[in-house]
XYZ file of N, CA and C in Angstrom:
756
model
N 0.827 -1.212 0.000
C 0.000 0.000 0.000
C 0.864 1.265 0.000
N 1.962 1.241 0.747
C 2.870 2.400 0.773
C 3.456 2.641 -0.606
N 3.866 1.550 -1.264
C 4.470 1.677 -2.589
C 3.459 2.203 -3.604
N 2.235 1.693 -3.572
C 1.205 2.157 -4.496
C 0.837 3.621 -4.233
N 0.850 4.005 -2.969
C 0.580 5.410 -2.638
C 1.662 6.316 -3.216
N 2.903 5.890 -3.109
C 4.008 6.663 -3.673
C 3.831 6.824 -5.181
N 3.530 5.725 -5.865
C 3.355 5.781 -7.320
C 2.168 6.659 -7.701
N 1.124 6.670 -6.867
C -0.043 7.492 -7.171
C 0.270 8.982 -7.086
N 1.217 9.351 -6.222
C 1.535 10.764 -6.047
C 2.630 11.261 -6.986
N 3.316 10.362 -7.670
C 4.341 10.786 -8.633
C 3.739 11.692 -9.709
N 2.588 11.350 -10.326
C 2.010 12.261 -11.326
C 1.641 13.622 -10.758
N 1.167 13.667 -9.519
C 0.812 14.958 -8.923
C 2.045 15.828 -8.732
N 3.146 15.214 -8.299
C 4.404 15.965 -8.154
C 4.829 16.532 -9.508
N 4.769 15.711 -10.549
C 5.130 16.174 -11.889
C 4.181 17.267 -12.373
N 2.879 17.119 -12.076
C 1.906 18.116 -12.515
C 2.145 19.463 -11.844
N 2.480 19.445 -10.563
C 2.760 20.697 -9.860
C 3.979 21.398 -10.454
N 4.987 20.618 -10.840
C 6.204 21.205 -11.396
C 6.010 21.658 -12.842
N 5.331 20.838 -13.646
C 5.215 21.111 -15.077
C 4.089 22.070 -15.426
N 2.917 21.842 -14.845
C 1.722 22.541 -15.294
C 1.280 23.657 -14.361
N 1.529 23.521 -13.057
C 1.177 24.578 -12.116
C 2.334 25.543 -11.880
N 3.535 25.192 -12.388
C 4.743 26.014 -12.185
C 4.994 26.302 -10.716
N 4.876 25.249 -9.921
C 5.149 25.360 -8.482
C 6.219 24.342 -8.103
N 7.464 24.576 -8.529
C 8.518 23.594 -8.254
C 8.800 23.404 -6.777
N 8.641 24.476 -5.972
C 8.890 24.326 -4.534
C 7.875 23.379 -3.899
N 6.593 23.566 -4.251
C 5.561 22.679 -3.727
C 5.784 21.249 -4.190
N 6.161 21.098 -5.470
C 6.428 19.760 -6.004
C 7.600 19.106 -5.279
N 8.624 19.904 -4.971
C 9.794 19.377 -4.272
C 9.426 18.902 -2.875
N 8.645 19.710 -2.156
C 8.243 19.332 -0.794
C 7.407 18.059 -0.820
N 6.436 17.993 -1.734
C 5.595 16.806 -1.825
C 6.408 15.590 -2.248
N 7.358 15.803 -3.165
C 8.212 14.700 -3.593
C 9.073 14.162 -2.464
N 9.605 15.058 -1.647
C 10.417 14.625 -0.502
C 9.569 13.846 0.493
N 8.350 14.323 0.750
C 7.460 13.619 1.675
C 7.107 12.224 1.150
N 6.841 12.141 -0.161
C 6.534 10.835 -0.755
C 7.751 9.917 -0.699
N 8.928 10.487 -0.977
C 10.149 9.688 -0.916
C 10.434 9.189 0.484
N 10.095 10.014 1.487
C 10.323 9.601 2.874
C 9.487 8.381 3.233
N 8.321 8.256 2.589
C 7.466 7.087 2.864
C 8.131 5.795 2.413
N 9.031 5.893 1.429
C 9.676 4.693 0.909
C 10.707 4.110 1.874
N 11.032 4.864 2.923
C 11.972 4.336 3.917
C 11.444 3.023 4.492
N 10.115 2.947 4.629
C 9.508 1.731 5.184
C 9.559 0.565 4.197
N 9.779 0.890 2.904
C 9.797 -0.157 1.883
C 11.164 -0.249 1.211
N 12.196 0.247 1.877
C 13.525 0.310 1.274
C 14.017 -1.037 0.748
N 13.931 -2.136 1.516
C 14.407 -3.423 0.988
C 13.673 -3.855 -0.280
N 12.343 -3.657 -0.311
C 11.572 -4.035 -1.496
C 11.943 -3.167 -2.697
N 12.166 -1.875 -2.451
C 12.539 -0.975 -3.538
C 13.886 -1.370 -4.119
N 14.835 -1.703 -3.266
C 16.166 -2.101 -3.737
C 16.083 -3.379 -4.556
N 15.286 -4.350 -4.073
C 15.121 -5.599 -4.832
C 14.466 -5.327 -6.181
N 13.473 -4.439 -6.195
C 12.804 -4.114 -7.449
C 13.733 -3.456 -8.441
N 14.601 -2.562 -7.959
C 15.554 -1.901 -8.851
C 16.556 -2.900 -9.424
N 16.949 -3.870 -8.607
C 17.869 -4.894 -9.094
C 17.233 -5.742 -10.182
N 15.971 -6.127 -9.967
C 15.259 -6.915 -10.981
C 15.089 -6.111 -12.256
N 14.755 -4.830 -12.107
C 14.593 -3.972 -13.276
C 15.883 -3.860 -14.062
N 16.990 -3.647 -13.355
C 18.284 -3.521 -14.027
C 18.680 -4.818 -14.734
N 18.316 -5.951 -14.130
C 18.685 -7.235 -14.729
C 17.870 -7.551 -15.973
N 16.644 -6.998 -16.068
C 15.758 -7.345 -17.174
C 15.858 -6.412 -18.370
N 16.511 -5.269 -18.203
C 16.598 -4.328 -19.316
C 17.656 -4.802 -20.312
N 17.297 -4.967 -21.591
C 18.278 -5.398 -22.600
C 19.391 -4.357 -22.768
N 20.587 -4.833 -23.033
C 21.738 -3.936 -23.204
C 21.533 -2.988 -24.374
N 20.980 -3.507 -25.477
C 20.768 -2.666 -26.654
C 19.817 -1.516 -26.345
N 18.788 -1.832 -25.536
C 17.825 -0.797 -25.185
C 18.460 0.265 -24.302
N 19.300 -0.172 -23.375
C 19.996 0.777 -22.500
C 20.870 1.714 -23.327
N 21.610 1.155 -24.292
C 22.470 1.976 -25.138
C 21.642 2.970 -25.958
N 20.501 2.501 -26.436
C 19.631 3.400 -27.196
C 19.107 4.539 -26.346
N 18.691 4.231 -25.109
C 18.185 5.264 -24.217
C 19.277 6.246 -23.829
N 20.495 5.735 -23.637
C 21.619 6.621 -23.342
C 21.832 7.591 -24.495
N 21.742 7.087 -25.717
C 21.896 7.954 -26.884
C 20.802 9.003 -26.963
N 19.558 8.596 -26.699
C 18.442 9.543 -26.748
C 18.598 10.624 -25.694
N 18.901 10.212 -24.469
C 19.069 11.201 -23.402
C 20.302 12.072 -23.631
N 21.315 11.521 -24.294
C 22.477 12.324 -24.646
C 22.106 13.441 -25.616
N 21.283 13.103 -26.607
C 20.815 14.121 -27.565
C 19.964 15.169 -26.862
N 19.057 14.706 -25.990
C 18.207 15.647 -25.261
C 19.036 16.563 -24.368
N 20.058 16.006 -23.712
C 20.922 16.813 -22.853
C 21.683 17.848 -23.674
N 22.147 17.448 -24.844
C 22.862 18.385 -25.710
C 21.944 19.525 -26.146
N 20.696 19.190 -26.464
C 19.740 20.224 -26.865
C 19.487 21.186 -25.710
N 19.295 20.641 -24.509
C 19.027 21.490 -23.344
C 20.203 22.415 -23.045
N 21.433 21.904 -23.210
C 22.620 22.682 -22.873
C 22.982 23.706 -23.947
N 22.836 23.322 -25.224
C 23.345 24.164 -26.304
C 22.262 24.861 -27.113
N 21.002 24.542 -26.834
C 19.904 25.227 -27.510
C 18.933 25.752 -26.448
N 19.292 26.844 -25.780
C 18.456 27.343 -24.675
C 17.014 27.631 -25.107
N 16.833 28.045 -26.388
C 15.485 28.370 -26.845
C 14.588 27.139 -26.941
N 15.209 25.963 -27.000
C 14.422 24.718 -27.051
C 14.294 24.052 -25.683
N 14.958 24.601 -24.687
C 15.058 23.931 -23.398
C 13.688 23.664 -22.772
N 12.863 24.704 -22.713
C 11.564 24.544 -22.065
C 10.677 23.548 -22.814
N 10.760 23.577 -24.155
C 9.941 22.655 -24.951
C 10.350 21.213 -24.726
N 11.668 20.965 -24.697
C 12.162 19.602 -24.498
C 11.784 19.090 -23.104
N 12.025 19.911 -22.099
C 11.713 19.494 -20.729
C 10.211 19.260 -20.554
N 9.412 20.126 -21.159
C 7.954 19.991 -21.052
C 7.487 18.707 -21.731
N 8.030 18.424 -22.916
C 7.615 17.237 -23.663
C 8.021 15.955 -22.936
N 9.272 15.887 -22.519
C 9.755 14.699 -21.809
C 8.997 14.529 -20.483
N 8.797 15.635 -19.777
C 8.066 15.567 -18.518
C 6.641 15.083 -18.706
N 5.989 15.520 -19.782
C 4.621 15.082 -20.054
C 4.574 13.594 -20.385
N 5.564 13.095 -21.115
C 5.615 11.659 -21.416
C 5.781 10.837 -20.138
N 6.674 11.290 -19.263
C 6.864 10.594 -17.984
C 5.585 10.674 -17.148
N 4.956 11.842 -17.172
C 3.693 12.029 -16.451
C 2.640 11.026 -16.918
N 2.509 10.857 -18.233
C 1.497 9.945 -18.770
C 1.830 8.489 -18.454
N 3.104 8.157 -18.391
C 3.492 6.776 -18.079
C 3.108 6.421 -16.639
N 3.256 7.380 -15.734
C 2.987 7.104 -14.318
C 1.548 7.417 -13.905
N 0.808 8.163 -14.704
C -0.530 8.589 -14.295
C -1.481 7.429 -13.990
N -1.486 6.314 -14.741
C -2.418 5.218 -14.413
C -2.241 4.653 -13.013
N -1.095 4.898 -12.373
C -0.900 4.399 -11.011
C -1.856 5.062 -10.018
N -2.333 6.270 -10.339
C -3.238 6.956 -9.419
C -4.639 6.324 -9.414
N -5.308 6.175 -10.571
C -6.613 5.491 -10.528
C -6.506 4.006 -10.209
N -5.309 3.457 -10.314
C -5.109 2.036 -9.990
C -5.490 1.731 -8.541
N -5.414 2.740 -7.661
C -5.717 2.495 -6.246
C -7.157 2.033 -6.060
N -8.039 2.375 -7.001
C -9.429 1.944 -6.883
C -9.549 0.420 -6.930
N -8.655 -0.227 -7.649
C -8.727 -1.682 -7.781
C -8.238 -2.394 -6.529
N -7.600 -1.675 -5.626
C -7.102 -2.308 -4.404
C -8.211 -2.626 -3.418
N -9.454 -2.359 -3.825
C -10.580 -2.806 -3.001
C -10.568 -4.322 -2.865
N -9.943 -5.006 -3.830
C -9.797 -6.462 -3.737
C -8.963 -6.841 -2.513
N -7.902 -6.078 -2.264
C -7.072 -6.344 -1.084
C -7.823 -6.018 0.200
N -8.696 -5.016 0.131
C -9.500 -4.662 1.310
C -10.377 -5.841 1.725
N -11.001 -6.475 0.747
C -11.870 -7.621 1.050
C -11.055 -8.743 1.689
N -9.879 -9.000 1.128
C -9.026 -10.059 1.679
C -8.569 -9.726 3.094
N -8.185 -8.464 3.308
C -7.719 -8.050 4.637
C -8.842 -8.090 5.661
N -10.034 -7.680 5.244
C -11.170 -7.659 6.169
C -11.527 -9.062 6.646
N -11.343 -10.043 5.789
C -11.721 -11.415 6.148
C -10.851 -11.993 7.261
N -9.613 -11.545 7.369
C -8.695 -12.140 8.345
C -8.625 -11.352 9.647
N -9.451 -10.307 9.774
C -9.427 -9.525 11.008
C -10.090 -10.291 12.149
N -9.558 -10.168 13.361
C -10.094 -10.951 14.491
C -11.490 -10.537 14.916
N -11.866 -9.277 14.628
C -13.191 -8.824 15.053
C -13.673 -7.693 14.153
N -14.980 -7.446 14.234
C -15.566 -6.349 13.467
C -15.048 -5.005 13.960
N -14.778 -4.904 15.244
C -14.271 -3.645 15.804
C -12.913 -3.289 15.222
N -12.027 -4.259 15.136
C -10.702 -4.012 14.559
C -10.829 -3.576 13.100
N -11.730 -4.214 12.381
C -11.892 -3.866 10.981
C -12.416 -2.439 10.815
N -13.412 -2.071 11.633
C -14.018 -0.747 11.495
C -13.092 0.365 11.965
N -12.286 0.088 13.005
C -11.437 1.130 13.572
C -10.041 1.182 12.951
N -9.651 0.142 12.237
C -8.304 0.095 11.681
C -8.290 -0.052 10.163
N -8.867 -1.132 9.676
C -8.775 -1.439 8.244
C -9.572 -0.447 7.398
N -10.803 -0.172 7.788
C -11.653 0.721 6.992
C -11.070 2.131 6.892
N -10.669 2.779 8.005
C -10.069 4.111 7.875
C -8.787 4.110 7.047
N -7.972 3.055 7.193
C -6.715 2.993 6.459
C -6.962 2.923 4.958
N -7.846 2.048 4.531
C -8.127 1.908 3.104
C -8.886 3.121 2.558
N -9.743 3.704 3.374
C -10.466 4.899 2.929
C -9.504 6.043 2.656
N -8.574 6.278 3.596
C -7.575 7.337 3.400
C -6.699 7.051 2.187
N -6.335 5.800 2.015
C -5.492 5.396 0.893
C -6.172 5.668 -0.444
N -7.422 5.255 -0.577
C -8.146 5.436 -1.836
C -8.450 6.910 -2.078
N -8.873 7.624 -1.044
C -9.212 9.039 -1.200
C -7.986 9.848 -1.619
N -6.859 9.612 -0.978
C -5.635 10.351 -1.312
C -5.156 10.012 -2.726
N -5.130 8.732 -3.066
C -4.683 8.348 -4.397
C -5.583 8.880 -5.489
N -6.893 8.779 -5.278
C -7.830 9.269 -6.299
C -7.789 10.792 -6.397
N -7.661 11.482 -5.279
C -7.549 12.945 -5.303
C -6.298 13.374 -6.058
N -5.213 12.619 -5.902
C -3.987 12.927 -6.651
C -4.242 12.828 -8.146
N -5.012 11.829 -8.565
C -5.337 11.675 -9.988
C -6.162 12.854 -10.492
N -7.189 13.213 -9.746
C -8.073 14.302 -10.170
C -7.308 15.628 -10.257
N -6.516 15.924 -9.248
C -5.760 17.174 -9.250
C -4.716 17.190 -10.363
N -4.000 16.085 -10.538
C -2.956 16.027 -11.567
C -3.548 16.195 -12.956
N -4.635 15.491 -13.243
C -5.243 15.583 -14.572
C -5.885 16.945 -14.805
N -6.453 17.539 -13.768
C -7.028 18.872 -13.898
C -5.962 19.895 -14.262
N -4.819 19.834 -13.583
C -3.717 20.746 -13.894
C -3.183 20.509 -15.301
N -3.026 19.244 -15.666
C -2.480 18.899 -16.976
C -3.396 19.356 -18.112
N -4.697 19.078 -18.005
C -5.626 19.425 -19.080
C -5.761 20.939 -19.231
N -5.743 21.659 -18.112
C -5.838 23.121 -18.180
C -4.621 23.726 -18.853
N -3.446 23.207 -18.553
C -2.227 23.751 -19.142
C -2.065 23.311 -20.595
N -2.417 22.075 -20.888
C -2.260 21.561 -22.247
C -3.181 22.267 -23.230
N -4.266 22.807 -22.742
C -5.205 23.486 -23.619
C -4.599 24.744 -24.239
N -3.518 25.249 -23.660
C -2.841 26.411 -24.252
C -2.311 26.086 -25.643
N -1.923 24.829 -25.852
C -1.349 24.424 -27.131
C -2.412 23.964 -28.127
N -3.556 23.522 -27.614
C -4.654 23.078 -28.488
C -5.939 23.761 -28.034
N -6.054 25.067 -28.268
C -7.208 25.812 -27.737
C -8.546 25.356 -28.295
N -8.537 24.720 -29.477
C -9.799 24.266 -30.067
C -10.305 22.969 -29.440
N -9.460 22.320 -28.667
C -9.851 21.071 -28.006
C -10.251 21.396 -26.570
N -11.437 20.983 -26.177
C -11.930 21.289 -24.830
C -11.190 20.470 -23.777
N -11.263 20.951 -22.551
C -10.627 20.232 -21.448
C -11.266 18.852 -21.252
N -12.570 18.779 -21.422
C -13.248 17.498 -21.244
C -12.789 16.470 -22.273
N -12.501 16.939 -23.481
C -11.995 16.019 -24.504
C -10.620 15.490 -24.121
N -9.755 16.392 -23.664
C -8.423 15.974 -23.208
C -8.542 14.999 -22.051
N -9.393 15.341 -21.098
C -9.571 14.468 -19.933
C -10.150 13.117 -20.331
N -11.069 13.110 -21.296
C -11.642 11.847 -21.752
C -10.600 10.948 -22.394
N -9.722 11.532 -23.209
C -8.650 10.745 -23.833
C -7.714 10.168 -22.773
N -7.410 10.983 -21.769
C -6.523 10.509 -20.703
C -7.209 9.425 -19.878
N -8.509 9.583 -19.622
C -9.251 8.531 -18.912
C -9.127 7.199 -19.653
N -9.271 7.246 -20.977
C -9.190 6.018 -21.780
C -7.808 5.384 -21.669
N -6.771 6.205 -21.763
C -5.412 5.673 -21.648
C -5.167 5.091 -20.261
N -5.685 5.761 -19.240
C -5.500 5.261 -17.870
C -6.281 3.966 -17.644
N -7.457 3.849 -18.258
C -8.227 2.608 -18.142
C -7.439 1.442 -18.719
N -6.761 1.694 -19.836
C -5.906 0.656 -20.427
C -4.745 0.335 -19.490
N -4.134 1.377 -18.938
C -3.013 1.172 -18.023
C -3.411 0.413 -16.779
N -4.588 0.733 -16.229
C -5.064 0.031 -15.039
C -5.286 -1.442 -15.352
N -5.848 -1.729 -16.516
C -6.069 -3.134 -16.901
C -4.737 -3.876 -17.008
N -3.766 -3.258 -17.691
C -2.472 -3.917 -17.850
C -1.790 -4.134 -16.503
N -2.004 -3.221 -15.575
C -1.392 -3.366 -14.261
C -2.083 -4.395 -13.388
N -3.417 -4.406 -13.419
C -4.163 -5.304 -12.543
C -4.191 -6.739 -13.060
N -4.427 -6.924 -14.349
C -4.624 -8.273 -14.885
C -3.347 -8.866 -15.493
N -2.547 -8.051 -16.167
C -1.305 -8.553 -16.768
C -0.083 -8.279 -15.900
N -0.288 -7.539 -14.781
C 0.750 -7.290 -13.775
C 1.953 -6.525 -14.328
N 1.705 -5.607 -15.261
C 2.790 -4.760 -15.754
C 2.908 -3.519 -14.887
N 4.129 -3.002 -14.766
C 4.403 -1.747 -14.070
C 4.808 -0.671 -15.075
N 4.821 0.574 -14.619
C 5.173 1.681 -15.507
C 6.561 1.501 -16.113
N 7.514 1.047 -15.292
C 8.887 0.921 -15.759
C 9.106 -0.285 -16.678
N 8.087 -1.145 -16.796
C 8.217 -2.258 -17.737
C 8.224 -1.782 -19.181
N 7.790 -0.554 -19.405
C 7.922 0.024 -20.740
C 9.387 0.190 -21.118
N 10.254 0.286 -20.102
C 11.690 0.370 -20.353
C 12.333 -1.003 -20.441
N 11.937 -1.871 -19.509
C 12.606 -3.170 -19.434
C 12.084 -4.172 -20.449
N 10.774 -4.141 -20.725
C 10.176 -5.118 -21.642
C 9.138 -4.448 -22.542
N 9.546 -3.496 -23.352
C 8.569 -2.760 -24.164
C 7.814 -3.651 -25.145
N 8.503 -4.622 -25.731
C 7.848 -5.507 -26.690
C 6.733 -6.318 -26.056
N 6.988 -6.860 -24.867
C 5.986 -7.667 -24.182
C 4.786 -6.817 -23.756
N 5.058 -5.587 -23.325
C 3.965 -4.697 -22.922
C 3.076 -4.372 -24.118
N 3.686 -4.076 -25.262
C 2.905 -3.771 -26.458
C 2.105 -4.986 -26.915
N 2.677 -6.166 -26.758
C 1.946 -7.380 -27.106
C 0.717 -7.559 -26.209
N 0.893 -7.316 -24.905
C -0.234 -7.393 -23.977
C -1.286 -6.335 -24.305
N -0.826 -5.158 -24.699
C -1.752 -4.086 -25.067
C -2.593 -4.490 -26.277
N -1.940 -5.046 -27.284
C -2.657 -5.473 -28.485
C -3.679 -6.559 -28.148
N -3.282 -7.506 -27.314
C -4.195 -8.583 -26.916
C -5.388 -8.040 -26.143
N -5.132 -7.092 -25.252
C -6.208 -6.522 -24.434
C -7.225 -5.778 -25.292
N -6.754 -5.082 -26.315
C -7.649 -4.281 -27.150
C -8.391 -5.112 -28.192
N -7.902 -6.294 -28.471
C -8.523 -7.127 -29.508
C -9.316 -8.308 -28.934
N -9.294 -8.477 -27.618
C -10.063 -9.539 -26.970
C -11.346 -8.945 -26.398
N -12.516 -9.469 -26.779
C -13.784 -8.869 -26.328
C -13.894 -8.720 -24.814
N -13.518 -9.761 -24.064
C -13.635 -9.689 -22.608
C -12.743 -8.600 -22.036
N -11.484 -8.558 -22.502
C -10.547 -7.548 -22.004
C -11.011 -6.151 -22.384
N -11.475 -5.990 -23.618
C -11.936 -4.677 -24.059
C -13.154 -4.227 -23.255
N -14.030 -5.174 -22.903
C -15.202 -4.835 -22.099
C -14.790 -4.332 -20.720
N -13.791 -4.971 -20.128
C -13.307 -4.542 -18.814
C -12.684 -3.153 -18.912
N -11.916 -2.919 -19.962
C -11.300 -1.604 -20.151
C -12.372 -0.535 -20.338
N -13.395 -0.841 -21.136
C -14.467 0.132 -21.369
C -15.213 0.434 -20.074
N -15.510 -0.605 -19.282
C -16.184 -0.394 -17.995
C -15.310 0.430 -17.057
N -14.001 0.170 -17.073
C -13.069 0.951 -16.247
C -13.073 2.413 -16.669
N -13.135 2.647 -17.976
C -13.194 4.018 -18.492
C -14.435 4.737 -17.985
N -15.583 4.070 -18.027
C -16.835 4.684 -17.561
C -16.739 5.028 -16.073
N -16.208 4.095 -15.284
C -16.097 4.314 -13.835
C -15.144 5.466 -13.534
N -13.988 5.469 -14.193
C -13.000 6.524 -13.958
C -13.552 7.883 -14.368
N -14.189 7.957 -15.536
C -14.730 9.232 -16.013
C -15.832 9.748 -15.092
N -16.724 8.854 -14.647
C -17.825 9.276 -13.777
C -17.310 9.738 -12.415
N -16.414 8.963 -11.817
C -15.866 9.341 -10.520
C -15.038 10.625 -10.603
N -14.390 10.834 -11.738
C -13.610 12.062 -11.921
C -14.516 13.287 -11.845
N -15.658 13.231 -12.535
C -16.583 14.365 -12.521
C -17.137 14.595 -11.121
N -17.485 13.518 -10.436
C -18.020 13.643 -9.076
C -16.975 14.230 -8.141
N -15.744 13.727 -8.253
C -14.695 14.175 -7.339
C -14.285 15.614 -7.612
N -14.367 16.043 -8.863
C -14.091 17.443 -9.163
C -15.084 18.347 -8.449
N -16.335 17.959 -8.428
C -17.348 18.741 -7.716
C -17.036 18.796 -6.223
N -16.608 17.671 -5.669
C -16.266 17.621 -4.241
C -15.091 18.545 -3.944
N -14.045 18.473 -4.767
C -12.858 19.301 -4.530
C -13.160 20.780 -4.722
N -14.017 21.107 -5.682
C -14.397 22.502 -5.876
C -15.158 23.027 -4.671
N -16.054 22.203 -4.127
C -16.797 22.616 -2.934
C -15.858 22.834 -1.760
N -14.898 21.929 -1.583
C -13.923 22.090 -0.508
C -13.067 23.331 -0.725
N -12.717 23.594 -1.982
C -11.914 24.779 -2.291
C -12.656 26.050 -1.930
N -13.948 26.093 -2.234
C -14.736 27.283 -1.878
C -14.813 27.460 -0.369
N -14.934 26.353 0.356
C -14.986 26.452 1.815
C -13.668 26.981 2.374
N -12.546 26.508 1.808
C -11.238 26.968 2.264
C -11.055 28.452 1.975
N -11.552 28.905 0.807
C -11.439 30.318 0.469
C -12.254 31.190 1.408
N -13.383 30.669 1.881
C -14.222 31.443 2.793
C -13.712 31.410 4.223
N -12.814 30.474 4.553
C -12.372 30.302 5.934
C -11.701 31.556 6.505
N -10.740 32.198 5.797
C -10.134 33.411 6.360
C -11.171 34.504 6.617
N -12.169 34.603 5.723
C -13.211 35.605 5.913
C -14.005 35.313 7.185
N -14.308 34.040 7.407
C -15.032 33.659 8.620
C -14.211 33.961 9.865
N -12.892 33.735 9.778
C -12.023 34.018 10.915
C -12.047 35.501 11.257
N -12.033 36.357 10.233
C -12.045 37.804 10.481
C -13.376 38.235 11.107
N -14.468 37.615 10.642
C -15.790 37.953 11.195
C -15.865 37.557 12.668
N -15.367 36.349 12.966
C -15.398 35.860 14.348
C -14.537 36.726 15.265
N -13.331 37.089 14.799
C -12.404 37.873 15.624
C -12.875 39.298 15.837
N -13.724 39.794 14.926
C -14.168 41.177 15.039
C -15.325 41.321 16.032
N -15.904 40.196 16.415
C -17.032 40.258 17.351
C -16.552 40.388 18.808
């Protein structure tokens, strides 16, 4: 759960830096998320070792060449620097974004955990609040990250509405959630095993059962996104009114 929470907040950190232009806030949130990994340090180290062992040498050399070209452009073509960083950052953002709505599927783990609890009291006072906070935080990260991304991206495609951008991203995330939940792929598997991931993607889109699950996931994600946006907007209005209420109370 800690690891999935970290992955869910990676897109929000990127969105704050890329689209909200708040690098300080992104840095603070990134440090806080990274601090959570202290509890999962052994698992993270093992995962990095497995990742390094599975990446083909040819692919590593190719990526080194690509990043070398990008670094040269950033260093020697200052006028292209912002465009390159924005483009690369957006690609990384899209690769990690499905990890945020993925938390909704962890309700399966909730059912399993609830079954082994010694009593209903333990479940209600421990398991339910823990999973509720986990899902709410992860899903809120998705809504905030996509809202920032779609608003900023519209500057480049003004004729495309935000809802259209968000709908396309919902569809891509539904595919990503399916690949993660059923085929057990991770975001970084695009680096280590790109061919296998693309093969799984093709199979998922051409198999009626898999496509039906992806379509249902898209409907759920899109509907919950609209509902959660309303919730966050209401909370935002309450927060904006709070200082005014404080001044009214103090003046009495």
